[in-house]
PDB file of C-alpha atoms in Angstrom:
ATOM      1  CA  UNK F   1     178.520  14.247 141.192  1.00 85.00           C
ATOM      2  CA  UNK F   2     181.713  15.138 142.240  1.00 89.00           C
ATOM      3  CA  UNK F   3     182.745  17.691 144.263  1.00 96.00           C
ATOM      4  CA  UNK F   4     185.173  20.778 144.187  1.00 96.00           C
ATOM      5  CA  UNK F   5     187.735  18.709 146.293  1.00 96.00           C
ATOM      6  CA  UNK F   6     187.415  15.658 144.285  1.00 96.00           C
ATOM      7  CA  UNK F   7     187.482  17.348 140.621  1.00 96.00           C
ATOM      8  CA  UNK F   8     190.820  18.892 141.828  1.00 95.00           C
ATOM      9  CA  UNK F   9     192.138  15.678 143.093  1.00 96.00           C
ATOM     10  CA  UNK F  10     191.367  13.933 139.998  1.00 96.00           C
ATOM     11  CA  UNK F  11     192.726  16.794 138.291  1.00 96.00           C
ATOM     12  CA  UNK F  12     196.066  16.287 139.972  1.00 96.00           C
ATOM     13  CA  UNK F  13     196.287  12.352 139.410  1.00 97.00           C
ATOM     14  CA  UNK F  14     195.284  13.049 135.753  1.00 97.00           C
ATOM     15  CA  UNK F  15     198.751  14.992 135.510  1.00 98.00           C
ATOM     16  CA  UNK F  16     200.878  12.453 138.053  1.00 98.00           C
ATOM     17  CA  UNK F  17     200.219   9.873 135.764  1.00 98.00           C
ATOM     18  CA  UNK F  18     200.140  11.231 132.643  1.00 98.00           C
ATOM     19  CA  UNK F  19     203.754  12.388 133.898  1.00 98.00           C
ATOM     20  CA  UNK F  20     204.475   8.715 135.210  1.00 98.00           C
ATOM     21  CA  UNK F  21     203.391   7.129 132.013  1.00 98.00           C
ATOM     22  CA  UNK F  22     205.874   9.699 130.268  1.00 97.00           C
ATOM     23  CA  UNK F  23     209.222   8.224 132.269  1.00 97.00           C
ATOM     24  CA  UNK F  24     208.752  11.274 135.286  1.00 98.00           C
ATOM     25  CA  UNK F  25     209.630   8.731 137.611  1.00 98.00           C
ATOM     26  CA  UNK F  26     209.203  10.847 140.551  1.00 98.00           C
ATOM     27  CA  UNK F  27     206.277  12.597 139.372  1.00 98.00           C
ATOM     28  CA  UNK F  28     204.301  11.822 142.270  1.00 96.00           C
ATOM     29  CA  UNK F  29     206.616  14.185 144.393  1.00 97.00           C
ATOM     30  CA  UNK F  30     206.615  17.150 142.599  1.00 98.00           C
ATOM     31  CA  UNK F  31     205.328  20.095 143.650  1.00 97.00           C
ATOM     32  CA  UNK F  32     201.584  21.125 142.316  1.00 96.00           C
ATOM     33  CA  UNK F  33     203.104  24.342 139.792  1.00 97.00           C
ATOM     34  CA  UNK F  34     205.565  21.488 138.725  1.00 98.00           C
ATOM     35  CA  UNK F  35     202.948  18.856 137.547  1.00 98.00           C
ATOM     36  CA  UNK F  36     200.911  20.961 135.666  1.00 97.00           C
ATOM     37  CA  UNK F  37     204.094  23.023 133.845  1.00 98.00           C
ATOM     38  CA  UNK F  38     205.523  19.473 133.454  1.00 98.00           C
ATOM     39  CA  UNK F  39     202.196  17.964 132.039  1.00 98.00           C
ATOM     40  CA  UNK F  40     201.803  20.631 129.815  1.00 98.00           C
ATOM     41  CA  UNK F  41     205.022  20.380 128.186  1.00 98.00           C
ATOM     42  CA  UNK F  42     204.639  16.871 128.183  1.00 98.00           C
ATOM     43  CA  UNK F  43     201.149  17.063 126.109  1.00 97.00           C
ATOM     44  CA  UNK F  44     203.137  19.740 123.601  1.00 97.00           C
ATOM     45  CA  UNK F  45     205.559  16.850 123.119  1.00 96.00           C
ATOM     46  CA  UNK F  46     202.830  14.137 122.400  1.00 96.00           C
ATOM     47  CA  UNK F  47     200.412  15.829 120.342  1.00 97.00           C
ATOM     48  CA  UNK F  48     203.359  17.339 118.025  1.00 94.00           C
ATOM     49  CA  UNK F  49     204.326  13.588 117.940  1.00 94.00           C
ATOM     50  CA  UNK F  50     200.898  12.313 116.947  1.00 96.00           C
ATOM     51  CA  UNK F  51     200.487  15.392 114.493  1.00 95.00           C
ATOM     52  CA  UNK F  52     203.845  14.626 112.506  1.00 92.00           C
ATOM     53  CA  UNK F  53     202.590  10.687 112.301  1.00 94.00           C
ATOM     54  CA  UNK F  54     199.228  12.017 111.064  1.00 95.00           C
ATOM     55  CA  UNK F  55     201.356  14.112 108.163  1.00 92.00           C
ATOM     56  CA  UNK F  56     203.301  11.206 107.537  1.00 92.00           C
ATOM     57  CA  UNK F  57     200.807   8.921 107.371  1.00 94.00           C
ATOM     58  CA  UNK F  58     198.935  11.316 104.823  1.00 93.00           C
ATOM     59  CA  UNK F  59     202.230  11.954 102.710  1.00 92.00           C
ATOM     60  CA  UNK F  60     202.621   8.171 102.082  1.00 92.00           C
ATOM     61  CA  UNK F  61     198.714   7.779 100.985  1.00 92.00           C
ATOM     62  CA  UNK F  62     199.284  10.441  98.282  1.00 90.00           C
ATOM     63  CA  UNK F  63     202.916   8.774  97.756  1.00 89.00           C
ATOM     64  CA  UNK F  64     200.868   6.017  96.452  1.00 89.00           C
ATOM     65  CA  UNK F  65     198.423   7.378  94.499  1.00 89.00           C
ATOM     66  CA  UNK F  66     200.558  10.582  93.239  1.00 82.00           C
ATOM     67  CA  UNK F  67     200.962  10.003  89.360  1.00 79.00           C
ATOM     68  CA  UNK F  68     204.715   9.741  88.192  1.00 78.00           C
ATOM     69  CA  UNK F  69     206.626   9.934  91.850  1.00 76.00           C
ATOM     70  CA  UNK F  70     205.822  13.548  92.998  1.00 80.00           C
ATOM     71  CA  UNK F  71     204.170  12.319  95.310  1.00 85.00           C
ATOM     72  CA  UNK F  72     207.610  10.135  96.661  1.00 88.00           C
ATOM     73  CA  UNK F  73     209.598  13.244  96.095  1.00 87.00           C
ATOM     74  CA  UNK F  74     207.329  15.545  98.737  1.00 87.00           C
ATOM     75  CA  UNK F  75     207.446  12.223 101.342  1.00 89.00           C
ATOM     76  CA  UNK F  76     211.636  11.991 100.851  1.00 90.00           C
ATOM     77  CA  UNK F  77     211.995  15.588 101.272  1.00 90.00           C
ATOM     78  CA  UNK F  78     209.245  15.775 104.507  1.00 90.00           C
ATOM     79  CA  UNK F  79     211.170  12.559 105.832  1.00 91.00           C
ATOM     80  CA  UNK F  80     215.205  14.204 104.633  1.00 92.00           C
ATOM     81  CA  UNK F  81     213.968  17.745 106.666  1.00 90.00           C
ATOM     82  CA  UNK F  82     212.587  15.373 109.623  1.00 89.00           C
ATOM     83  CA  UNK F  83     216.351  13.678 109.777  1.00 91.00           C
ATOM     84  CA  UNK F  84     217.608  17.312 109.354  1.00 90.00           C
ATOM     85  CA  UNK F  85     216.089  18.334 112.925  1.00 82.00           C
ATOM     86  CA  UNK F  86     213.925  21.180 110.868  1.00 70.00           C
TER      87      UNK F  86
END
């Protein structure tokens, strides 16, 4: 069982190197408000990362098994609006 103290301290090396692992090279020297802002932003970034794989992933499986290239024509345009920035 872990204590208060220790929960919080794991807490806080959680964030350091999720932050480290992320290229915040100096993570380990930011103030407490700063790791957890930074780590949160940093988890936006990642799981809107893994999401848009996930979709991509999923528009190429019905790619393939679309009947007469819809399904290629809904992955171009997802990958065109990607290159877009939208």
């Amino acid at each position: 069982h872990l204590s208060s103290a220790e929960k919080f301290h794991y807490s806080l090396r959680t964030e350091v190197s999720l932050l480290l692992s992320e290229g915040h090279a100096h993570a380990n020297r930011y103030a407490l408000a700063k790791v957890w802002y930074e780590a949160r932003l940093v988890r936006e970034r990642v799981n809107t990362r893994i999401a848009t794989e996930v979709s991509l992933v999923h528009a190429a499986m019905v790619a393939i098994m679309a009947p007469k290239g819809q399904g290629v024509k809904n992955l171009n345009k997802m990958l065109n609006r990607m290159r877009d920035g939208n």
